[in-house]
């Protein structure tokens, strides 16, 4: 690796800066350490001559020690429009009675922290999910105090980014809080329940606050699950299921469109429901079914009311469990399980969420764990795992789809041909079940870094859980290359141009990181500490825009928490100019696994292009120049713009009738009491959202009119369902990968390893002890994800219908 020596003027500036910093350091707290070694900017020549292993450079850094903070866990949250304000909450969790928590605040992105513990009035804050940030207002947050169940809970709220905190007694024992997605003053909360002898327990109730927690009113008694409305609902819409706490089959689903002033019964009895961004899902016990079969129902907003439709899947739907894997792109992915096997079939819906077609067979979803991953940096791209050995733990292989499940392909190593080692298999949640890989992070992609995905993986015919290296793709997954050996924790910054990775050792002691400033093409190493820490995690700003990266850990002797902020902007020669950017076309296929329609970058009938910085330049990005500007161009239709319709399967790249589906089921498409005929498919349907024109459209957009006579109607519910007690037969479980109203996936970081928790993007937690699951809007029964409603007919919500209020008293 060659380096260009800094100019004399640059050397003078560095010396002056070091003198100033040294003077400041002499009067700062002993907690504060500044590392500014002679660095020298990395030159363009260094970029073009990459060597492995990485060459060591020195990145300016700032170290901060949280004096006397030795608690078992710390939780980190970003506030503010530019995520410059950071809160660190240190908690003690091992004691039966937790001690007071400590609150530290940074106003400069984590370079220096002020002790704000006095603002908490010595209150112990929950160590798990005790710090919550509003998705509607980046300056609002809530801290939940840890109190004995049954005692009125204490919360602390801020509306100004933590400048001041308000202490509030809720008047009830708080279990969980749900922010409104767009109106910051609106909150929903559920009370705790008390467990008694012989497994009897008290009821839980739902509360509403319209002033950001100052006052609370009980709105639903005996609540199970609750949610704000989805797209198309009014902002004041609330969904809630409630009923006898000892008899889940008697629960009722109701909706209020006026903040609980009035309620309308939708379905009963109900065990569970799910509200996603676009859809509301529920399941119905099939009337008269000896095997207690159930149907999945879906609803979208239609005018003033909602209409619920029974989803249409192949006949095999009745055989097992289903999981809603994802619905954030306007269509739903549903995994249909084979009973007791852990394998099944992945289906994709149309834009209405009603008709489903087979997307991928032999899909693995084992013991509640799946590798299904929606890529954030590439439109319509997904990665998952299949089994070719008939078992969910044998002969596993990775697959990737570039067109929202229309086709799936093996992952290909760049430049590799004709060998089993050319196939890459991604390590994700299934691999993390193995003891040796529990601390390994899964795939990472961010919206700001177009086409960039970083993940652990292994090459060969099948997944090798005894081996894990770091692989990277910059073209959205079409080709991959190995960039680092072994397990690392990694983070993406500077819109993807900067990647930082820290090796994970058996002892977790570490003092060195690796980084790339050109999308993973070249790597360098840098010391971040003069002594080895017990390293716990690495974080960038939530939007991955800046060039500051913080590392977290604690010293092995005294256990005091430490952080180091790495200032990568200081090792670049200059700021990027307009000439440093180029056009990136997503889905511009350039590998052997490319789809026919993607050779020109077309996807769903359009070709998009965005501006990205060139990989062979070393500069600090101007966020104004790198602002995402997407342009779209229409494309001609090809075969890849169409997929197999409901009742058809893909055989030799052709959609043929599914022999396992009875004729009377495949014909029941759109018949109702008012319609006398329906559109009968000839095997293909346009991929939902596809806007292609011309080309081969006439060959695939084909259908005939068919008579509805003799075809069973009843694809939706006509009226609220009467109560019907049924035992649990086939189990249906809803698991939404993108949790409603939660932005992204937070990181739960413990002293003994890395785990994933769901939370707002920009939150993290480190702990020495196991971390519980995030608080849910469900009651935590053993079967609380079970869906149970009955009578598969059409339900059209009657605006004139009446319903009893779910709660008649409040305070």
CSV table of C-alpha atoms in Angstrom, one decimal, residues 311-317 347 356-358 645-649 656-669:
chain,number,residue,atom,x,y,z
A,311,UNK,CA,-57.8,-15.3,0.8
A,312,UNK,CA,-57.6,-17.7,-2.1
A,313,UNK,CA,-54.8,-20.2,-1.8
A,314,UNK,CA,-54.3,-23.7,-3.1
A,315,UNK,CA,-56.2,-26.5,-1.4
A,316,UNK,CA,-53.1,-27.5,0.6
A,317,UNK,CA,-53.7,-24.4,2.6
A,347,UNK,CA,-46.9,-17.6,-1.4
A,356,UNK,CA,-52.1,-15.9,-3.7
A,357,UNK,CA,-49.7,-17.8,-6.0
A,358,UNK,CA,-46.8,-20.1,-5.2
A,645,UNK,CA,-51.8,-17.1,-11.2
A,646,UNK,CA,-53.9,-18.6,-8.3
A,647,UNK,CA,-54.3,-22.4,-9.0
A,648,UNK,CA,-51.3,-22.7,-11.2
A,649,UNK,CA,-47.7,-23.8,-10.6
A,656,UNK,CA,-49.5,-25.1,-15.6
A,657,UNK,CA,-52.7,-26.0,-13.7
A,658,UNK,CA,-52.0,-27.3,-10.1
A,659,UNK,CA,-53.1,-30.9,-10.1
A,660,UNK,CA,-53.6,-30.9,-6.3
A,661,UNK,CA,-56.3,-28.2,-6.5
A,662,UNK,CA,-59.9,-29.3,-7.1
A,663,UNK,CA,-61.6,-27.7,-10.1
A,664,UNK,CA,-64.4,-26.1,-8.0
A,665,UNK,CA,-61.8,-24.3,-5.9
A,666,UNK,CA,-59.7,-23.0,-8.8
A,667,UNK,CA,-62.8,-21.6,-10.5
A,668,UNK,CA,-64.1,-19.6,-7.5
A,669,UNK,CA,-62.4,-16.4,-8.3
